[in-house]
Amino acid sequence: MHVIQQTFSVPYSYEVFFTTHLFDSGNPLLKNYLESQAANNLSKRLLVIADEGLIKHHPNLPAQIRHYCASVSGFELAGDILVIPGGEAVKNDMPLFYSLVDAIDQYSIDRHSFVIGIGGGAVLDLVGFAAAVSHRGVRHIRIPSTVLSQNDSGVGVKNGINYKGKKNFLGSFAPPAAVFNDAHLLTTLDPKDWRAGIAEAVKVALIKDAPFFEWLEANATALAHGDLPLMQELVYRCAALHMAHIGGAGDPFESGSSRPLDFGHWSAHKLEQLSNFDLRHGEAVSIGMAVDSVYASLLGWLDQASALRIVKLLQQLQLPVYHPLMENKDGVPSPVIKGLEEFREHLGGRLTICLLKGIGVAAEVHVMDLTLLDKAVETVRSLS
Amino acid sequence: MHVIQQTFSVPYSYEVFFTTHLFDSGNPLLKNYLESQAANNLSKRLLVIADEGLIKHHPNLPAQIRHYCASVSGFELAGDILVIPGGEAVKNDMPLFYSLVDAIDQYSIDRHSFVIGIGGGAVLDLVGFAAAVSHRGVRHIRIPSTVLSQNDSGVGVKNGINYKGKKNFLGSFAPPAAVFNDAHLLTTLDPKDWRAGIAEAVKVALIKDAPFFEWLEANATALAHGDLPLMQELVYRCAALHMAHIGGAGDPFESGSSRPLDFGHWSAHKLEQLSNFDLRHGEAVSIGMAVDSVYASLLGWLDQASALRIVKLLQQLQLPVYHPLMENKDGVPSPVIKGLEEFREHLGGRLTICLLKGIGVAAEVHVMDLTLLDKAVETVRSLS
């Protein structure tokens, strides 16, 4: 018997830029980046796909983008800017997915060209997946337009669409070529979206960075009321923590079962789904973190004062900490808590839940005590 | 302006095993591999997808697979073996692709389970792509059943399906978890498929390994007539050269424009398509190599004797070296040669063609002289 061993590593590298008014003619950032990527003196194409929700608030943006791109040497816009709906629903829209694949084909987007996605996390996930599987992967640039996508999903390496109601069932790991976070785009967000995005910052502070948590406490009221310079600092710090985790933990494409960034998420995914996405992702994560923090304190891992500080911070940020879907009613287990079993299956048979041993200190459990969990839900309800 | 640089590497590792009678109860190879991968004492699932064409010649194989898998600790078969059609046409069948995705969903194939594809290159490409995008990638094992898939496509890192008539327009780079080359499966191949697979061995010998080319010359007649031990040696040497290239050239996921393994392929892809896949891939590659070898000799790169040796070897292997589609007729350029422009576009604007400076010595050109190319076609026609 013969055997040949194959071993290699694939290096990835990309930059996340923080700027404001990205498409102003006086801002050379994107132009400089693209011109540094121009190949062989050939004119290459930019296929721009933008989120309708964003364009409604920035109606001049398409004209600005056209004008800006005309000034970039070595690149030209491929057709007109494609404006597509935003929000989670686009990830269920298979014909829309194929229309993006068709555009990549029709405009001859090749490995020297770029697909540019501008919008919230759902649009970026959809666009990223279309780019990742066309020609076995064309380059894509992300321009996230929400707090959540600027500080979390948009700076990471995943994409995906839903399939038959299953969230992100189809997708891949495909790092972007570059990410441009434009703070100006955040100014027109719905206040609920603005605040929901802060939940991921609380999460990453709780599992990685106690001083950042204290900073969030100190600035919670101003953040909740729309302070842009503070939000820019929050986005930068949160993105940096996420990126350090992805690049530094040795498993960027998640081949193992551990999901240390998923604190508060096991229930959040279920809550989003059961509320028919009436709860935003960040709102659901806020509820999930409140319950899991109290659970950790009931377990004796986290001191009670810290658990209460966490719930208080979420409330100061005007984020929800409780939802009736969490409740165990008349002996019937909460549908969210029943989702634990589904989550165990999703992880491949062994439950792994990230909890807290302290603020800034994460640890994993492989069993959840359902009686304690009910008690945690009850406690959070009384605090809410 | 702030910027965060993200940099990481993703390591990949897999083994290609060479065996015979893989599913005989006395062959512990696959069982040992799977048991080494069993996780957490949980029973995991194997979703087996097999090529109908192969099953026709090996009607007992499904029963053998069921029996074999029952003996593997920690794994169970997920439902019955899925038998799907083989050949290039399956890569155009989008409903079939989604039926595989559905099976991965329905049988809860997770990251500790395996999708196992058994068949020719087209089936493996289709199965590999379904596995690669489900749950952002579940593990897949390849059991290639043709010479071509055992010595070339099946041991590499690509998958894909056709989209709107464009070959491999949708696909990804996703290394298999393991590959098992079973020589016994080759014994029932159609003689034309047996011989067509040898073309990739000639190719890799020509660009990388002159002693292997001499070995092919010495054994051409026996190989063409079905000598299995010689074929096993050929498959092993050819697979090893391909794998060394993928792992050793520093660009396993082909981020650059260079395609040094694509000698003879620019015309081959076009020939396959224009002949409506009446020409097998290996047959088309044989024609492409004959023309490009003579072209290199007309260019003064390759001595004429070597070009003639190459054509003669292909003929001894009973492979075609010429097709009327290559011909420039009444001043109308050959449709294959017109495909050069398409190929240039596919590569992103700069033509890069792999040619020979000697047997075992490849080099690239960025321009093809159409007059010389016509002359090369004419010369090959006169030799055929």
Tab-separated table of N, CA and C in Angstrom, chain B residues 25-162:
chain	number	residue	atom	x	y	z
B	25	SER	N	-13.981	-6.895	2.929
B	25	SER	CA	-13.974	-6.896	4.402
B	25	SER	C	-12.556	-7.100	4.946
B	26	GLY	N	-11.680	-7.723	4.148
B	26	GLY	CA	-10.307	-7.930	4.623
B	26	GLY	C	-9.403	-6.712	4.473
B	27	ASN	N	-9.901	-5.619	3.871
B	27	ASN	CA	-9.061	-4.429	3.651
B	27	ASN	C	-9.371	-3.390	4.738
B	28	PRO	N	-8.467	-3.199	5.691
B	28	PRO	CA	-8.785	-2.335	6.842
B	28	PRO	C	-8.510	-0.846	6.604
B	29	LEU	N	-8.063	-0.488	5.389
B	29	LEU	CA	-7.549	0.865	5.162
B	29	LEU	C	-8.584	1.955	5.488
B	30	LEU	N	-9.738	1.896	4.863
B	30	LEU	CA	-10.753	2.927	5.064
B	30	LEU	C	-11.295	2.883	6.498
B	31	LYS	N	-11.507	1.675	6.986
B	31	LYS	CA	-11.984	1.499	8.372
B	31	LYS	C	-11.005	2.164	9.365
B	32	ASN	N	-9.722	1.893	9.181
B	32	ASN	CA	-8.721	2.489	10.075
B	32	ASN	C	-8.731	4.006	9.988
B	33	TYR	N	-8.840	4.506	8.752
B	33	TYR	CA	-8.866	5.954	8.593
B	33	TYR	C	-10.065	6.554	9.331
B	34	LEU	N	-11.253	5.999	9.069
B	34	LEU	CA	-12.462	6.564	9.680
B	34	LEU	C	-12.400	6.473	11.200
B	35	GLU	N	-11.952	5.316	11.706
B	35	GLU	CA	-11.917	5.167	13.168
B	35	GLU	C	-10.917	6.135	13.800
B	36	SER	N	-9.884	6.501	13.050
B	36	SER	CA	-8.935	7.497	13.578
B	36	SER	C	-9.576	8.876	13.643
B	37	GLN	N	-10.683	9.065	12.919
B	37	GLN	CA	-11.348	10.373	12.863
B	37	GLN	C	-12.606	10.418	13.735
B	38	ALA	N	-12.938	9.309	14.385
B	38	ALA	CA	-14.165	9.279	15.191
B	38	ALA	C	-14.021	10.269	16.339
B	39	ALA	N	-15.132	10.936	16.665
B	39	ALA	CA	-15.045	12.046	17.626
B	39	ALA	C	-15.895	11.784	18.852
B	40	ASN	N	-15.341	12.034	19.996
B	40	ASN	CA	-16.121	12.115	21.244
B	40	ASN	C	-17.010	10.898	21.513
B	41	ASN	N	-16.637	9.742	21.020
B	41	ASN	CA	-17.456	8.545	21.252
B	41	ASN	C	-18.893	8.674	20.765
B	42	LEU	N	-19.117	9.577	19.819
B	42	LEU	CA	-20.460	9.735	19.280
B	42	LEU	C	-20.521	9.055	17.922
B	43	SER	N	-21.646	8.459	17.606
B	43	SER	CA	-21.771	7.835	16.301
B	43	SER	C	-22.013	8.908	15.244
B	44	LYS	N	-21.152	8.929	14.250
B	44	LYS	CA	-21.237	9.935	13.195
B	44	LYS	C	-21.699	9.276	11.904
B	45	ARG	N	-22.088	10.109	10.947
B	45	ARG	CA	-22.713	9.590	9.745
B	45	ARG	C	-21.820	9.667	8.508
B	46	LEU	N	-22.030	8.678	7.628
B	46	LEU	CA	-21.361	8.653	6.330
B	46	LEU	C	-22.437	8.734	5.253
B	47	LEU	N	-22.375	9.807	4.464
B	47	LEU	CA	-23.323	9.925	3.344
B	47	LEU	C	-22.561	9.529	2.083
B	48	VAL	N	-22.936	8.373	1.508
B	48	VAL	CA	-22.197	7.845	0.354
B	48	VAL	C	-22.963	8.144	-0.929
B	49	ILE	N	-22.279	8.767	-1.876
B	49	ILE	CA	-22.885	9.140	-3.159
B	49	ILE	C	-22.050	8.484	-4.260
B	50	ALA	N	-22.683	7.614	-5.041
B	50	ALA	CA	-21.921	6.805	-5.996
B	50	ALA	C	-22.394	7.009	-7.431
B	51	ASP	N	-21.462	6.842	-8.333
B	51	ASP	CA	-21.627	7.045	-9.771
B	51	ASP	C	-22.320	5.823	-10.377
B	52	GLU	N	-23.475	6.054	-10.967
B	52	GLU	CA	-24.282	4.994	-11.588
B	52	GLU	C	-23.476	4.158	-12.587
B	53	GLY	N	-22.639	4.845	-13.376
B	53	GLY	CA	-21.843	4.142	-14.393
B	53	GLY	C	-20.928	3.109	-13.746
B	54	LEU	N	-20.368	3.467	-12.612
B	54	LEU	CA	-19.490	2.541	-11.896
B	54	LEU	C	-20.294	1.376	-11.321
B	55	ILE	N	-21.444	1.710	-10.740
B	55	ILE	CA	-22.271	0.673	-10.090
B	55	ILE	C	-22.748	-0.365	-11.119
B	56	LYS	N	-23.001	0.096	-12.333
B	56	LYS	CA	-23.404	-0.856	-13.392
B	56	LYS	C	-22.355	-1.951	-13.573
B	57	HIS	N	-21.100	-1.548	-13.517
B	57	HIS	CA	-20.007	-2.525	-13.705
B	57	HIS	C	-19.674	-3.265	-12.421
B	58	HIS	N	-20.082	-2.722	-11.294
B	58	HIS	CA	-19.786	-3.347	-9.992
B	58	HIS	C	-21.092	-3.435	-9.199
B	59	PRO	N	-22.038	-4.267	-9.684
B	59	PRO	CA	-23.378	-4.271	-9.085
B	59	PRO	C	-23.392	-4.670	-7.612
B	60	ASN	N	-22.366	-5.361	-7.158
B	60	ASN	CA	-22.350	-5.763	-5.743
B	60	ASN	C	-21.782	-4.674	-4.831
B	61	LEU	N	-21.283	-3.605	-5.439
B	61	LEU	CA	-20.593	-2.596	-4.630
B	61	LEU	C	-21.485	-1.983	-3.529
B	62	PRO	N	-22.741	-1.597	-3.826
B	62	PRO	CA	-23.552	-1.022	-2.735
B	62	PRO	C	-23.683	-1.967	-1.537
B	63	ALA	N	-23.932	-3.247	-1.805
B	63	ALA	CA	-24.063	-4.205	-0.693
B	63	ALA	C	-22.731	-4.314	0.068
B	64	GLN	N	-21.653	-4.342	-0.690
B	64	GLN	CA	-20.316	-4.418	-0.080
B	64	GLN	C	-20.050	-3.198	0.804
B	65	ILE	N	-20.432	-2.007	0.298
B	65	ILE	CA	-20.214	-0.768	1.060
B	65	ILE	C	-21.025	-0.801	2.352
B	66	ARG	N	-22.302	-1.227	2.240
B	66	ARG	CA	-23.149	-1.307	3.440
B	66	ARG	C	-22.540	-2.245	4.478
B	67	HIS	N	-22.094	-3.394	3.997
B	67	HIS	CA	-21.502	-4.397	4.885
B	67	HIS	C	-20.226	-3.856	5.534
B	68	TYR	N	-19.400	-3.219	4.710
B	68	TYR	CA	-18.121	-2.676	5.199
B	68	TYR	C	-18.368	-1.584	6.254
B	69	CYS	N	-19.281	-0.673	5.941
B	69	CYS	CA	-19.506	0.456	6.853
B	69	CYS	C	-20.092	-0.007	8.189
B	70	ALA	N	-20.842	-1.116	8.148
B	70	ALA	CA	-21.413	-1.628	9.405
B	70	ALA	C	-20.316	-2.045	10.380
B	71	SER	N	-19.118	-2.326	9.851
B	71	SER	CA	-18.020	-2.777	10.713
B	71	SER	C	-17.188	-1.624	11.274
B	72	VAL	N	-17.499	-0.407	10.863
B	72	VAL	CA	-16.674	0.738	11.282
B	72	VAL	C	-17.228	1.331	12.582
B	73	SER	N	-16.445	1.324	13.631
B	73	SER	CA	-16.908	1.871	14.915
B	73	SER	C	-17.007	3.391	14.843
B	74	GLY	N	-18.061	3.898	15.428
B	74	GLY	CA	-18.190	5.359	15.529
B	74	GLY	C	-18.852	5.997	14.324
B	75	PHE	N	-19.176	5.177	13.315
B	75	PHE	CA	-19.838	5.724	12.115
B	75	PHE	C	-20.982	4.825	11.696
B	76	GLU	N	-21.992	5.437	11.106
B	76	GLU	CA	-23.066	4.648	10.510
B	76	GLU	C	-23.422	5.288	9.173
B	77	LEU	N	-23.958	4.471	8.268
B	77	LEU	CA	-24.402	5.009	6.980
B	77	LEU	C	-25.613	5.909	7.197
B	78	ALA	N	-25.624	7.049	6.520
B	78	ALA	CA	-26.776	7.951	6.580
B	78	ALA	C	-27.720	7.553	5.456
B	79	GLY	N	-28.778	6.849	5.782
B	79	GLY	CA	-29.733	6.413	4.761
B	79	GLY	C	-29.077	5.453	3.785
B	80	ASP	N	-29.693	5.274	2.643
B	80	ASP	CA	-29.104	4.360	1.672
B	80	ASP	C	-28.093	5.105	0.807
B	81	ILE	N	-27.291	4.337	0.118
B	81	ILE	CA	-26.308	4.933	-0.786
B	81	ILE	C	-27.056	5.655	-1.910
B	82	LEU	N	-26.662	6.906	-2.174
B	82	LEU	CA	-27.292	7.654	-3.263
B	82	LEU	C	-26.564	7.341	-4.555
B	83	VAL	N	-27.264	6.802	-5.529
B	83	VAL	CA	-26.640	6.508	-6.823
B	83	VAL	C	-27.087	7.590	-7.802
B	84	ILE	N	-26.125	8.298	-8.368
B	84	ILE	CA	-26.461	9.409	-9.280
B	84	ILE	C	-25.770	9.177	-10.622
B	85	PRO	N	-26.294	9.763	-11.693
B	85	PRO	CA	-25.667	9.573	-13.004
B	85	PRO	C	-24.236	10.114	-13.006
B	86	GLY	N	-23.414	9.603	-13.916
B	86	GLY	CA	-22.036	10.087	-14.025
B	86	GLY	C	-21.847	10.874	-15.308
B	87	GLY	N	-20.612	11.303	-15.542
B	87	GLY	CA	-20.299	12.028	-16.771
B	87	GLY	C	-20.552	13.517	-16.630
B	88	GLU	N	-19.992	14.272	-17.586
B	88	GLU	CA	-20.021	15.734	-17.533
B	88	GLU	C	-21.432	16.312	-17.355
B	89	ALA	N	-22.451	15.612	-17.899
B	89	ALA	CA	-23.823	16.147	-17.851
B	89	ALA	C	-24.291	16.405	-16.420
B	90	VAL	N	-23.802	15.633	-15.448
B	90	VAL	CA	-24.282	15.849	-14.069
B	90	VAL	C	-23.871	17.212	-13.546
B	91	LYS	N	-22.819	17.771	-14.134
B	91	LYS	CA	-22.357	19.077	-13.661
B	91	LYS	C	-23.239	20.221	-14.173
B	92	ASN	N	-24.179	19.878	-15.078
B	92	ASN	CA	-25.149	20.882	-15.551
B	92	ASN	C	-26.482	20.762	-14.824
B	93	ASP	N	-26.569	19.836	-13.908
B	93	ASP	CA	-27.871	19.468	-13.345
B	93	ASP	C	-28.063	20.128	-11.973
B	94	MET	N	-28.620	21.353	-12.002
B	94	MET	CA	-28.776	22.108	-10.758
B	94	MET	C	-29.717	21.408	-9.769
B	95	PRO	N	-30.859	20.842	-10.229
B	95	PRO	CA	-31.702	20.123	-9.247
B	95	PRO	C	-30.947	18.969	-8.574
B	96	LEU	N	-30.087	18.295	-9.304
B	96	LEU	CA	-29.302	17.213	-8.697
B	96	LEU	C	-28.362	17.786	-7.628
B	97	PHE	N	-27.735	18.918	-7.945
B	97	PHE	CA	-26.860	19.566	-6.963
B	97	PHE	C	-27.630	19.849	-5.672
B	98	TYR	N	-28.828	20.437	-5.812
B	98	TYR	CA	-29.587	20.755	-4.599
B	98	TYR	C	-30.112	19.496	-3.902
B	99	SER	N	-30.311	18.411	-4.654
B	99	SER	CA	-30.740	17.177	-3.974
B	99	SER	C	-29.608	16.651	-3.090
B	100	LEU	N	-28.367	16.905	-3.478
B	100	LEU	CA	-27.246	16.497	-2.621
B	100	LEU	C	-27.164	17.394	-1.379
B	101	VAL	N	-27.364	18.694	-1.590
B	101	VAL	CA	-27.401	19.620	-0.448
B	101	VAL	C	-28.524	19.201	0.516
B	102	ASP	N	-29.679	18.844	-0.053
B	102	ASP	CA	-30.805	18.401	0.781
B	102	ASP	C	-30.442	17.145	1.572
B	103	ALA	N	-29.729	16.227	0.925
B	103	ALA	CA	-29.346	14.996	1.631
B	103	ALA	C	-28.399	15.323	2.788
B	104	ILE	N	-27.480	16.253	2.576
B	104	ILE	CA	-26.553	16.655	3.644
B	104	ILE	C	-27.337	17.250	4.819
B	105	ASP	N	-28.375	18.025	4.485
B	105	ASP	CA	-29.234	18.613	5.511
B	105	ASP	C	-30.058	17.520	6.201
B	106	GLN	N	-30.762	16.758	5.386
B	106	GLN	CA	-31.705	15.756	5.914
B	106	GLN	C	-31.010	14.730	6.816
B	107	TYR	N	-29.814	14.309	6.438
B	107	TYR	CA	-29.112	13.298	7.232
B	107	TYR	C	-28.197	13.918	8.280
B	108	SER	N	-28.361	15.213	8.531
B	108	SER	CA	-27.595	15.910	9.570
B	108	SER	C	-26.096	15.627	9.460
B	109	ILE	N	-25.584	15.782	8.254
B	109	ILE	CA	-24.134	15.637	8.085
B	109	ILE	C	-23.481	16.879	8.689
B	110	ASP	N	-22.702	16.687	9.735
B	110	ASP	CA	-22.082	17.816	10.405
B	110	ASP	C	-20.571	17.742	10.228
B	111	ARG	N	-19.860	18.573	10.940
B	111	ARG	CA	-18.417	18.654	10.690
B	111	ARG	C	-17.635	17.439	11.182
B	112	HIS	N	-18.307	16.546	11.903
B	112	HIS	CA	-17.621	15.315	12.307
B	112	HIS	C	-18.018	14.133	11.431
B	113	SER	N	-18.986	14.350	10.548
B	113	SER	CA	-19.425	13.298	9.629
B	113	SER	C	-18.667	13.441	8.308
B	114	PHE	N	-18.963	12.548	7.368
B	114	PHE	CA	-18.293	12.625	6.064
B	114	PHE	C	-19.293	12.438	4.928
B	115	VAL	N	-19.065	13.188	3.866
B	115	VAL	CA	-19.695	12.891	2.584
B	115	VAL	C	-18.644	12.120	1.793
B	116	ILE	N	-19.027	10.968	1.250
B	116	ILE	CA	-18.084	10.148	0.482
B	116	ILE	C	-18.568	10.077	-0.961
B	117	GLY	N	-17.773	10.580	-1.874
B	117	GLY	CA	-18.101	10.512	-3.298
B	117	GLY	C	-17.303	9.398	-3.958
B	118	ILE	N	-18.005	8.570	-4.741
B	118	ILE	CA	-17.341	7.461	-5.437
B	118	ILE	C	-17.685	7.569	-6.907
B	119	GLY	N	-16.687	7.785	-7.760
B	119	GLY	CA	-17.005	7.848	-9.176
B	119	GLY	C	-15.953	8.593	-9.972
B	120	GLY	N	-16.366	8.988	-11.185
B	120	GLY	CA	-15.460	9.722	-12.063
B	120	GLY	C	-15.347	11.178	-11.638
B	121	GLY	N	-14.524	11.913	-12.365
B	121	GLY	CA	-14.224	13.292	-11.991
B	121	GLY	C	-15.453	14.182	-11.895
B	122	ALA	N	-16.434	13.990	-12.789
B	122	ALA	CA	-17.608	14.862	-12.774
B	122	ALA	C	-18.408	14.658	-11.489
B	123	VAL	N	-18.614	13.403	-11.115
B	123	VAL	CA	-19.343	13.124	-9.871
B	123	VAL	C	-18.579	13.696	-8.677
B	124	LEU	N	-17.276	13.532	-8.670
B	124	LEU	CA	-16.489	14.035	-7.537
B	124	LEU	C	-16.527	15.563	-7.471
B	125	ASP	N	-16.520	16.216	-8.632
B	125	ASP	CA	-16.609	17.687	-8.660
B	125	ASP	C	-17.935	18.171	-8.084
B	126	LEU	N	-18.997	17.492	-8.482
B	126	LEU	CA	-20.342	17.859	-8.026
B	126	LEU	C	-20.490	17.610	-6.524
B	127	VAL	N	-20.112	16.431	-6.090
B	127	VAL	CA	-20.233	16.064	-4.671
B	127	VAL	C	-19.346	16.982	-3.820
B	128	GLY	N	-18.146	17.230	-4.300
B	128	GLY	CA	-17.214	18.081	-3.551
B	128	GLY	C	-17.752	19.488	-3.369
B	129	PHE	N	-18.417	20.014	-4.394
B	129	PHE	CA	-18.956	21.378	-4.279
B	129	PHE	C	-20.128	21.411	-3.298
B	130	ALA	N	-21.005	20.396	-3.381
B	130	ALA	CA	-22.130	20.348	-2.428
B	130	ALA	C	-21.606	20.291	-0.993
B	131	ALA	N	-20.574	19.486	-0.763
B	131	ALA	CA	-19.996	19.381	0.588
B	131	ALA	C	-19.335	20.695	0.994
B	132	ALA	N	-18.680	21.354	0.043
B	132	ALA	CA	-17.903	22.555	0.363
B	132	ALA	C	-18.769	23.724	0.804
B	133	VAL	N	-19.986	23.821	0.280
B	133	VAL	CA	-20.821	24.982	0.617
B	133	VAL	C	-21.902	24.683	1.658
B	134	SER	N	-22.098	23.431	2.022
B	134	SER	CA	-23.103	23.105	3.031
B	134	SER	C	-22.486	23.309	4.408
B	135	HIS	N	-23.181	24.038	5.276
B	135	HIS	CA	-22.611	24.387	6.589
B	135	HIS	C	-21.247	25.066	6.455
B	136	ARG	N	-21.016	25.805	5.404
B	136	ARG	CA	-19.695	26.398	5.100
B	136	ARG	C	-18.594	25.338	5.018
B	137	GLY	N	-18.964	24.125	4.629
B	137	GLY	CA	-17.936	23.094	4.402
B	137	GLY	C	-18.017	21.942	5.372
B	138	VAL	N	-18.509	20.780	4.879
B	138	VAL	CA	-18.391	19.554	5.663
B	138	VAL	C	-17.304	18.706	4.995
B	139	ARG	N	-16.778	17.756	5.741
B	139	ARG	CA	-15.641	16.985	5.237
B	139	ARG	C	-16.081	16.014	4.143
B	140	HIS	N	-15.249	15.864	3.129
B	140	HIS	CA	-15.595	14.879	2.114
B	140	HIS	C	-14.393	14.010	1.759
B	141	ILE	N	-14.723	12.762	1.474
B	141	ILE	CA	-13.724	11.761	1.080
B	141	ILE	C	-13.974	11.441	-0.378
B	142	ARG	N	-12.894	11.362	-1.156
B	142	ARG	CA	-13.056	11.030	-2.578
B	142	ARG	C	-12.547	9.618	-2.859
B	143	ILE	N	-13.358	8.879	-3.586
B	143	ILE	CA	-12.936	7.568	-4.068
B	143	ILE	C	-13.071	7.599	-5.584
B	144	PRO	N	-12.004	8.050	-6.271
B	144	PRO	CA	-12.081	8.237	-7.722
B	144	PRO	C	-12.064	6.876	-8.418
B	145	SER	N	-12.823	6.763	-9.501
B	145	SER	CA	-12.972	5.460	-10.144
B	145	SER	C	-12.446	5.419	-11.573
B	146	THR	N	-11.839	6.497	-12.028
B	146	THR	CA	-11.289	6.510	-13.391
B	146	THR	C	-9.805	6.863	-13.327
B	147	VAL	N	-9.097	6.559	-14.415
B	147	VAL	CA	-7.668	6.909	-14.464
B	147	VAL	C	-7.503	8.413	-14.262
B	148	LEU	N	-8.335	9.175	-14.986
B	148	LEU	CA	-8.205	10.627	-14.933
B	148	LEU	C	-8.440	11.176	-13.528
B	149	SER	N	-9.439	10.677	-12.851
B	149	SER	CA	-9.717	11.204	-11.507
B	149	SER	C	-8.714	10.663	-10.486
B	150	GLN	N	-8.184	9.460	-10.718
B	150	GLN	CA	-7.207	8.927	-9.753
B	150	GLN	C	-5.841	9.593	-9.882
B	151	ASN	N	-5.497	10.017	-11.090
B	151	ASN	CA	-4.144	10.566	-11.236
B	151	ASN	C	-4.123	12.081	-11.309
B	152	ASP	N	-5.299	12.730	-11.319
B	152	ASP	CA	-5.305	14.174	-11.562
B	152	ASP	C	-6.392	14.863	-10.732
B	153	SER	N	-7.599	14.982	-11.265
B	153	SER	CA	-8.596	15.840	-10.603
B	153	SER	C	-8.955	15.364	-9.197
B	154	GLY	N	-9.030	14.049	-8.999
B	154	GLY	CA	-9.489	13.537	-7.702
B	154	GLY	C	-8.505	13.754	-6.571
B	155	VAL	N	-7.235	13.945	-6.884
B	155	VAL	CA	-6.237	14.113	-5.821
B	155	VAL	C	-5.947	15.588	-5.549
B	156	GLY	N	-6.613	16.489	-6.304
B	156	GLY	CA	-6.378	17.924	-6.156
B	156	GLY	C	-7.368	18.596	-5.222
B	157	VAL	N	-7.470	19.911	-5.334
B	157	VAL	CA	-8.204	20.693	-4.340
B	157	VAL	C	-9.416	21.430	-4.895
B	158	LYS	N	-9.761	21.166	-6.158
B	158	LYS	CA	-10.857	21.926	-6.769
B	158	LYS	C	-12.138	21.114	-6.846
B	159	ASN	N	-13.247	21.821	-6.911
B	159	ASN	CA	-14.523	21.203	-7.227
B	159	ASN	C	-15.271	22.192	-8.111
B	160	GLY	N	-16.484	21.822	-8.549
B	160	GLY	CA	-17.232	22.782	-9.342
B	160	GLY	C	-18.331	22.152	-10.150
B	161	ILE	N	-19.253	23.017	-10.567
B	161	ILE	CA	-20.314	22.611	-11.480
B	161	ILE	C	-20.381	23.650	-12.590
B	162	ASN	N	-21.062	23.271	-13.667
B	162	ASN	CA	-21.216	24.194	-14.785
B	162	ASN	C	-22.429	25.085	-14.525
